[in-house]
Short mmCIF file of C-alpha atoms in Angstrom, two decimals:
data_model
loop_
_atom_site.label_atom_id
_atom_site.label_comp_id
_atom_site.label_asym_id
_atom_site.label_seq_id
_atom_site.Cartn_x
_atom_site.Cartn_y
_atom_site.Cartn_z
CA MET V 1 -38.23 -34.45 53.23
CA THR V 2 -38.45 -38.36 53.01
CA LEU V 3 -41.16 -40.17 54.91
CA ASP V 4 -40.69 -43.92 56.15
CA ARG V 5 -43.51 -46.39 55.88
CA ALA V 6 -44.90 -45.83 59.54
CA GLN V 7 -45.06 -41.97 58.86
CA ALA V 8 -46.77 -42.47 55.58
CA GLU V 9 -49.58 -44.58 57.05
CA HIS V 10 -50.07 -42.11 59.84
CA PHE V 11 -50.03 -38.98 57.35
CA PRO V 12 -51.41 -40.27 54.06
CA SER V 13 -52.08 -36.74 52.71
CA LEU V 14 -48.45 -35.58 53.31
CA ALA V 15 -47.22 -38.63 51.34
CA GLN V 16 -49.52 -37.58 48.37
CA LEU V 17 -47.74 -34.20 48.18
CA ARG V 18 -45.77 -33.64 44.82
CA PRO V 19 -43.43 -30.62 43.96
CA PRO V 20 -45.13 -27.96 41.70
CA ARG V 21 -44.87 -28.62 37.91
CA LEU V 22 -43.34 -25.24 37.44
CA VAL V 23 -40.46 -25.97 39.89
CA THR V 24 -39.89 -29.25 38.16
CA THR V 25 -39.85 -27.68 34.77
CA VAL V 26 -37.30 -24.86 35.85
CA ALA V 27 -35.08 -27.52 37.38
CA TRP V 28 -34.92 -29.54 34.24
CA LEU V 29 -34.37 -26.43 32.12
CA ILE V 30 -31.59 -25.31 34.58
CA LEU V 31 -30.12 -28.77 34.22
CA LEU V 32 -30.44 -28.82 30.47
CA GLY V 33 -28.85 -25.36 30.23
CA VAL V 34 -25.86 -26.37 32.23
CA LEU V 35 -25.32 -29.54 29.97
CA LEU V 36 -25.84 -27.37 26.85
CA VAL V 37 -23.14 -24.89 28.23
CA LEU V 38 -20.75 -27.61 28.95
CA ALA V 39 -21.34 -29.35 25.33
CA ILE V 40 -20.76 -25.69 23.83
CA LEU V 41 -17.29 -25.45 25.74
CA PHE V 42 -16.16 -28.45 23.60
CA VAL V 43 -17.69 -27.25 20.17
CA PRO V 44 -14.85 -26.45 17.64
CA TRP V 45 -14.17 -22.75 17.07
CA GLN V 46 -12.46 -21.00 14.36
CA GLN V 47 -9.94 -18.57 15.72
CA THR V 48 -9.78 -15.20 13.75
CA ALA V 49 -7.87 -11.92 13.88
CA GLN V 50 -10.26 -8.98 13.31
CA GLY V 51 -9.20 -5.68 11.56
CA GLY V 52 -10.65 -2.92 9.78
CA GLY V 53 -9.39 -1.13 6.55
CA GLN V 54 -10.30 0.02 3.09
CA VAL V 55 -10.25 -0.81 -0.44
CA THR V 56 -6.92 -0.12 -2.29
CA THR V 57 -4.78 -1.33 -5.06
CA LEU V 58 -1.34 -3.06 -5.27
CA SER V 59 -0.09 -0.78 -8.12
CA ALA V 60 1.13 2.70 -7.49
CA GLN V 61 0.00 3.73 -11.10
CA ASP V 62 -3.66 2.58 -10.35
CA ARG V 63 -3.72 4.86 -7.37
CA ALA V 64 -5.06 8.71 -7.42
CA ARG V 65 -2.34 10.89 -8.83
CA ASP V 66 -1.93 14.68 -8.41
CA VAL V 67 -1.35 16.67 -11.61
CA SER V 68 1.06 19.52 -10.76
CA SER V 69 2.31 22.53 -12.36
CA LEU V 70 5.98 22.15 -14.03
CA VAL V 71 6.58 25.83 -14.21
CA SER V 72 5.49 29.03 -12.34
CA GLY V 73 3.10 31.41 -13.73
CA ARG V 74 -0.60 32.01 -13.89
CA VAL V 75 -3.38 29.49 -14.78
CA ALA V 76 -4.87 30.78 -18.02
CA GLU V 77 -7.32 28.15 -18.95
CA PHE V 78 -8.76 24.75 -17.65
CA TYR V 79 -9.53 22.26 -20.18
CA VAL V 80 -11.55 19.79 -18.13
CA ARG V 81 -14.08 19.87 -15.30
CA ASP V 82 -14.61 17.85 -12.18
CA GLY V 83 -15.83 14.32 -13.26
CA ASP V 84 -14.64 14.59 -16.89
CA HIS V 85 -13.11 11.32 -18.00
CA VAL V 86 -9.55 11.84 -19.67
CA ARG V 87 -7.15 9.77 -21.36
CA ALA V 88 -3.27 9.87 -21.06
CA GLY V 89 -1.81 12.99 -22.70
CA ASP V 90 -5.14 14.83 -22.74
CA PRO V 91 -4.65 18.50 -21.66
CA ILE V 92 -5.79 19.44 -18.37
CA VAL V 93 -4.74 23.23 -17.81
CA ARG V 94 -2.59 25.80 -19.58
CA VAL V 95 -0.19 27.73 -17.49
CA ALA V 96 0.95 31.28 -18.89
CA ASP V 97 4.12 32.77 -17.75
CA VAL V 98 3.84 36.08 -15.94
CA ASP V 99 6.13 37.57 -18.58
CA PRO V 100 4.49 37.26 -21.92
CA ASP V 101 7.96 38.24 -23.65
CA PHE V 102 10.05 35.50 -21.58
CA LEU V 103 9.94 32.92 -24.32
CA ALA V 104 11.06 35.38 -27.06
CA ARG V 105 13.91 36.67 -24.99
CA LEU V 106 15.22 33.01 -24.35
CA ALA V 107 15.12 32.45 -28.11
CA GLY V 108 17.17 35.48 -28.59
CA GLU V 109 19.59 34.55 -26.15
CA LYS V 110 19.83 31.15 -27.70
CA ALA V 111 20.51 32.41 -31.08
CA GLN V 112 23.16 34.64 -29.65
CA VAL V 113 24.88 31.92 -27.74
CA GLU V 114 24.87 29.65 -30.90
CA ALA V 115 26.48 32.39 -32.90
CA GLN V 116 29.17 32.89 -30.08
CA ILE V 117 29.77 29.08 -30.22
CA ALA V 118 30.31 29.19 -34.00
CA ALA V 119 32.53 32.02 -33.54
CA VAL V 120 34.66 30.24 -30.98
CA GLN V 121 34.73 27.02 -33.06
CA GLN V 122 36.01 29.09 -35.91
CA ALA V 123 38.88 30.64 -33.78
CA ARG V 124 39.78 27.35 -32.36
CA ALA V 125 40.16 25.92 -36.01
CA THR V 126 42.55 28.74 -36.67
CA ALA V 127 44.49 28.39 -33.37
CA MET V 128 44.82 24.70 -34.26
CA ILE V 129 46.38 25.57 -37.78
CA ASP V 130 48.84 28.17 -35.99
CA VAL V 131 49.79 25.08 -33.54
CA ASN V 132 50.54 22.78 -36.32
CA ARG V 133 52.48 25.46 -38.31
CA THR V 134 54.57 26.37 -35.22
CA SER V 135 55.11 22.69 -34.28
CA GLN V 136 56.57 21.98 -37.71
CA LEU V 137 58.69 25.22 -37.57
CA PHE V 138 59.83 24.25 -33.98
CA ALA V 139 60.84 20.76 -35.31
CA GLU V 140 62.95 22.31 -38.12
CA GLY V 141 64.53 24.78 -35.52
CA LEU V 142 63.08 27.86 -37.14
CA ALA V 143 60.57 28.63 -34.20
CA ALA V 144 61.22 29.12 -30.49
CA ARG V 145 59.70 26.66 -27.89
CA ARG V 146 58.07 29.64 -26.20
CA ASP V 147 56.20 30.52 -29.62
CA TYR V 148 55.00 26.98 -29.77
CA GLU V 149 53.71 26.88 -26.08
CA GLN V 150 52.13 30.10 -26.59
CA THR V 151 49.93 28.60 -29.59
CA GLN V 152 49.11 25.82 -27.27
CA ILE V 153 47.89 28.05 -24.50
CA LYS V 154 45.81 29.75 -26.95
CA VAL V 155 44.04 26.78 -28.04
CA ALA V 156 43.41 25.84 -24.50
CA ASP V 157 41.76 29.41 -23.65
CA VAL V 158 39.64 28.83 -26.78
CA ASP V 159 38.51 25.42 -25.35
CA ALA V 160 37.50 26.91 -22.22
CA LYS V 161 35.46 29.61 -23.90
CA LEU V 162 33.80 26.91 -25.90
CA ALA V 163 32.85 24.86 -22.89
CA GLU V 164 31.47 27.92 -21.15
CA ALA V 165 29.23 28.81 -23.95
CA ARG V 166 27.95 25.11 -24.58
CA ALA V 167 27.14 25.18 -20.84
CA LYS V 168 25.20 28.57 -21.04
CA LEU V 169 23.35 27.20 -24.31
CA LYS V 170 22.49 24.16 -22.12
CA GLN V 171 20.82 26.35 -19.36
CA ILE V 172 18.83 28.11 -22.03
CA GLU V 173 17.51 25.22 -23.51
CA ILE V 174 16.43 23.75 -20.15
CA LYS V 175 14.67 26.96 -19.39
CA LEU V 176 13.00 26.84 -22.77
CA ALA V 177 11.88 23.26 -22.25
CA GLN V 178 10.43 24.07 -18.86
CA SER V 179 8.82 27.23 -20.15
CA SER V 180 7.45 25.48 -23.04
CA ALA V 181 5.78 22.77 -20.83
CA GLN V 182 2.87 25.24 -20.17
CA ILE V 183 0.25 22.56 -21.18
CA VAL V 184 -0.15 20.18 -18.21
CA SER V 185 -1.30 16.87 -19.47
CA ALA V 186 -3.08 13.77 -17.75
CA PRO V 187 -0.42 11.22 -16.78
CA ARG V 188 -2.75 8.25 -17.44
CA GLU V 189 -6.48 7.59 -18.11
CA GLY V 190 -9.01 8.17 -15.42
CA ARG V 191 -11.62 10.31 -13.84
CA VAL V 192 -10.88 14.14 -12.85
CA GLN V 193 -11.67 14.96 -9.31
CA ASP V 194 -10.56 17.83 -6.89
CA LEU V 195 -10.00 20.32 -9.64
CA ASN V 196 -8.07 23.35 -8.00
CA ALA V 197 -10.27 26.00 -9.42
CA ALA V 198 -9.04 28.38 -6.65
CA ALA V 199 -5.71 28.48 -8.67
CA GLY V 200 -7.65 30.04 -11.76
CA GLY V 201 -6.22 33.32 -12.58
CA ALA V 202 -3.88 33.22 -9.54
CA LEU V 203 -0.02 33.17 -9.58
CA ILE V 204 1.24 29.73 -8.92
CA SER V 205 4.63 28.24 -8.31
CA SER V 206 6.30 25.19 -9.69
CA GLY V 207 4.90 22.07 -7.98
CA THR V 208 1.22 23.31 -7.19
CA VAL V 209 -1.46 20.79 -7.45
CA LEU V 210 -3.97 21.58 -10.05
CA ALA V 211 -6.02 18.50 -10.17
CA THR V 212 -6.24 14.77 -9.27
CA ILE V 213 -6.73 12.08 -11.64
CA ALA V 214 -8.50 8.91 -10.14
CA PRO V 215 -7.85 5.77 -12.28
CA GLU V 216 -11.13 3.69 -12.77
CA ASN V 217 -10.08 0.38 -14.22
CA ILE V 218 -7.78 -0.95 -11.45
CA THR V 219 -6.80 -4.17 -9.67
CA ARG V 220 -8.34 -4.03 -6.36
CA ALA V 221 -7.00 -5.15 -3.07
CA VAL V 222 -7.74 -4.55 0.69
CA GLU V 223 -5.56 -3.31 3.47
CA LEU V 224 -6.51 -4.40 6.88
CA TYR V 225 -4.92 -3.32 10.19
CA VAL V 226 -4.55 -6.05 12.75
CA ASP V 227 -3.47 -5.80 16.41
CA GLY V 228 0.28 -6.43 16.91
CA ARG V 229 -0.58 -9.32 19.28
CA ASP V 230 -1.67 -11.55 16.35
CA VAL V 231 0.23 -10.20 13.45
CA PRO V 232 3.27 -11.97 14.05
CA LEU V 233 1.43 -15.25 13.18
CA VAL V 234 -0.19 -14.00 10.20
CA GLU V 235 1.51 -15.24 7.01
CA PRO V 236 0.89 -15.00 3.31
CA GLY V 237 -1.91 -17.23 1.94
CA ARG V 238 -3.97 -17.37 4.96
CA SER V 239 -7.57 -17.05 4.37
CA VAL V 240 -9.49 -13.80 5.07
CA ARG V 241 -13.21 -13.24 5.37
CA LEU V 242 -14.30 -9.83 4.32
CA GLU V 243 -17.44 -7.58 4.83
CA PHE V 244 -17.71 -4.69 2.39
CA GLU V 245 -19.32 -1.41 3.42
CA GLY V 246 -22.81 -1.16 2.18
CA PHE V 247 -23.41 -4.91 1.73
CA PRO V 248 -25.69 -6.48 4.19
CA ALA V 249 -23.67 -9.45 5.98
CA PHE V 250 -23.92 -11.65 8.95
CA GLN V 251 -20.67 -12.96 10.19
CA PHE V 252 -19.81 -15.68 12.81
CA SER V 253 -16.19 -15.41 13.32
CA GLY V 254 -15.79 -18.63 15.04
CA TRP V 255 -18.19 -20.59 12.55
CA PRO V 256 -17.49 -19.28 9.08
CA ALA V 257 -20.00 -21.72 7.50
CA PHE V 258 -22.81 -19.67 9.05
CA ALA V 259 -21.78 -16.46 7.48
CA VAL V 260 -23.92 -14.65 4.83
CA GLY V 261 -22.89 -11.83 2.54
CA ILE V 262 -19.21 -12.45 3.42
CA TYR V 263 -16.48 -12.65 0.66
CA ASP V 264 -13.20 -14.48 0.45
CA GLY V 265 -9.71 -13.30 0.24
CA GLN V 266 -6.11 -14.40 1.01
CA VAL V 267 -3.06 -12.52 2.67
CA ARG V 268 -0.73 -11.38 0.20
CA SER V 269 1.87 -9.52 2.42
CA VAL V 270 2.30 -8.20 5.97
CA ASP V 271 4.11 -4.80 6.62
CA PRO V 272 7.29 -5.47 8.75
CA THR V 273 6.70 -2.12 10.93
CA PRO V 274 3.57 -0.67 12.54
CA ARG V 275 1.79 2.45 12.24
CA THR V 276 2.13 4.96 15.20
CA ASP V 277 -0.83 3.36 16.96
CA GLY V 278 0.74 0.08 16.97
CA LEU V 279 -1.44 -1.57 14.25
CA PHE V 280 0.07 -3.63 11.33
CA ARG V 281 -1.08 -3.30 7.82
CA ILE V 282 -1.82 -6.49 5.97
CA LEU V 283 -2.62 -6.59 2.15
CA VAL V 284 -5.36 -9.00 1.07
CA GLU V 285 -6.02 -9.98 -2.51
CA GLN V 286 -9.03 -11.95 -4.02
CA ALA V 287 -8.90 -15.69 -3.31
CA PRO V 288 -8.54 -17.90 -6.47
CA GLY V 289 -11.64 -20.06 -7.04
CA LYS V 290 -13.84 -18.06 -4.73
CA THR V 291 -16.85 -15.81 -5.15
CA ALA V 292 -15.71 -12.70 -6.87
CA TRP V 293 -15.74 -9.34 -5.12
CA PRO V 294 -18.66 -6.90 -5.75
CA GLU V 295 -18.13 -4.88 -9.03
CA ARG V 296 -15.95 -1.72 -9.05
CA ARG V 297 -19.28 0.64 -9.20
CA PHE V 298 -20.44 -0.75 -5.86
CA VAL V 299 -16.98 -1.20 -3.98
CA ARG V 300 -14.76 1.68 -5.16
CA GLN V 301 -11.25 2.35 -3.98
CA GLY V 302 -11.38 3.97 -0.51
CA SER V 303 -14.32 2.03 0.67
CA LYS V 304 -14.35 0.73 4.01
CA VAL V 305 -13.77 -3.07 4.76
CA LEU V 306 -14.07 -5.48 7.93
CA GLY V 307 -11.89 -8.39 7.78
CA TRP V 308 -11.22 -11.52 9.70
CA VAL V 309 -7.96 -13.36 9.21
CA GLN V 310 -8.76 -17.35 9.83
CA GLY V 311 -6.60 -19.01 12.38
CA ASP V 312 -6.63 -22.61 13.66
CA THR V 313 -9.85 -24.51 14.96
CA VAL V 314 -9.66 -24.86 18.68
CA PRO V 315 -12.55 -25.78 21.30
CA VAL V 316 -14.81 -22.78 22.62
CA TRP V 317 -13.24 -23.25 26.30
CA TYR V 318 -9.75 -22.44 24.72
CA GLU V 319 -10.86 -19.58 23.02
CA LEU V 320 -12.72 -18.10 26.01
CA TRP V 321 -9.52 -18.80 28.06
CA ARG V 322 -7.32 -17.03 25.46
CA GLN V 323 -9.62 -13.92 25.48
CA LEU V 324 -9.63 -13.47 29.15
CA ASN V 325 -5.83 -13.94 29.45
CA ASP V 326 -5.20 -11.59 26.22
CA PHE V 327 -3.12 -14.39 24.59
CA PRO V 328 -2.18 -14.38 20.88
CA LEU V 329 -4.05 -16.68 18.43
CA ASN V 330 -2.93 -20.28 18.16
CA PHE V 331 -1.68 -20.38 14.48
CA GLY V 332 0.04 -23.66 14.30
CA GLN V 333 1.99 -23.34 17.60
CA ASP V 334 1.48 -27.18 17.99
CA GLN V 335 2.97 -28.01 14.54
CA VAL V 336 5.84 -25.78 14.97
CA ALA V 337 6.67 -27.30 18.24
CA GLY V 338 6.30 -30.69 16.86
CA LYS V 339 8.75 -29.79 14.11
CA GLY V 340 11.25 -28.60 16.64
CA GLU V 341 10.97 -31.61 18.65
CA ALA V 342 11.56 -33.93 15.53
CA LYS V 343 14.69 -31.84 14.70
CA ALA V 344 16.15 -32.05 18.04
CA PRO V 345 17.43 -35.74 18.01
CA LYS V 346 18.94 -35.25 14.53
CA ASP V 347 20.90 -32.04 15.73
CA ASP V 348 22.05 -34.01 19.01
CA LYS V 349 23.21 -36.83 16.66
CA SER V 350 25.05 -34.53 14.35
CA SER V 351 26.75 -32.76 17.26
CA ILE V 352 27.89 -35.89 18.57
CA GLU V 353 29.59 -36.94 15.34
CA LYS V 354 31.21 -33.60 15.17
CA LYS V 355 32.82 -34.06 18.57
CA LYS V 356 34.01 -37.57 17.41
#
């Protein structure tokens, strides 16, 4: 309430009244808060596409591999234990055939077929002599055509028997090779894990997994799963901020400069199709010239990772508006639109020239 001079002269006590200091302070704080919020709305904000994932490797040879039995039989002996370090070619397990005389019988069948082949080859050589002699007699008019053709038919029959015997020998050799592969070896260097001890002494079939070899010296990468709304604009080479499981970190997605305990990476590739839940997988590799990722003994293959793919820098008010409307990231649409507008006059000019 404002007092004029006449009222102030009649009511001097009322004129000396002032608002309480607490009210004034609160009013100033509210005003400063409103101004601060308005200022923050125009502060630059780094857009990010967040996604979770795990540590993996780009090479299939560096991933955990199953060691399977090549033959059916019974597990006779394990040469390793869980946690043992093995090199490529080291024996893992020995599989014994259920029939102990199976290899001996196969060797006997092989010797019999080889003898049969030798006999057939001898018979063919004799048949060829008859063909040559009959051919000469037929040319001199001393033998009938029918006799000459009979000798040729005999050679063809011998060739058929020889081919049949050789095919049988080949089958026996394959069985011998498979049955001889009873010592299952490690496919590469690594650490033994998930040893199938339940298979010990039991009957197993060909293809039964007996152990898993996990390589240790690998080239690591990170696979992140990003929402399909943002992934169409994620491209190879874009920067990624990573937070590894077990490492204390503090991340400001909009202001990366304030992040602590965060490691750098870059997008290597993006899968063309999503998973069943609609998330797309992106592969991230270490960024050159940046801080190296933690050692392998701290961040192993399969460790969980949280990542933020870096986008464009926009005002805070734009990011709030985008989030409220569920719009995708602004990964350079302005530059793309500018390129399209720049190309438009050139295209129009070329079309006019074509018409002329």
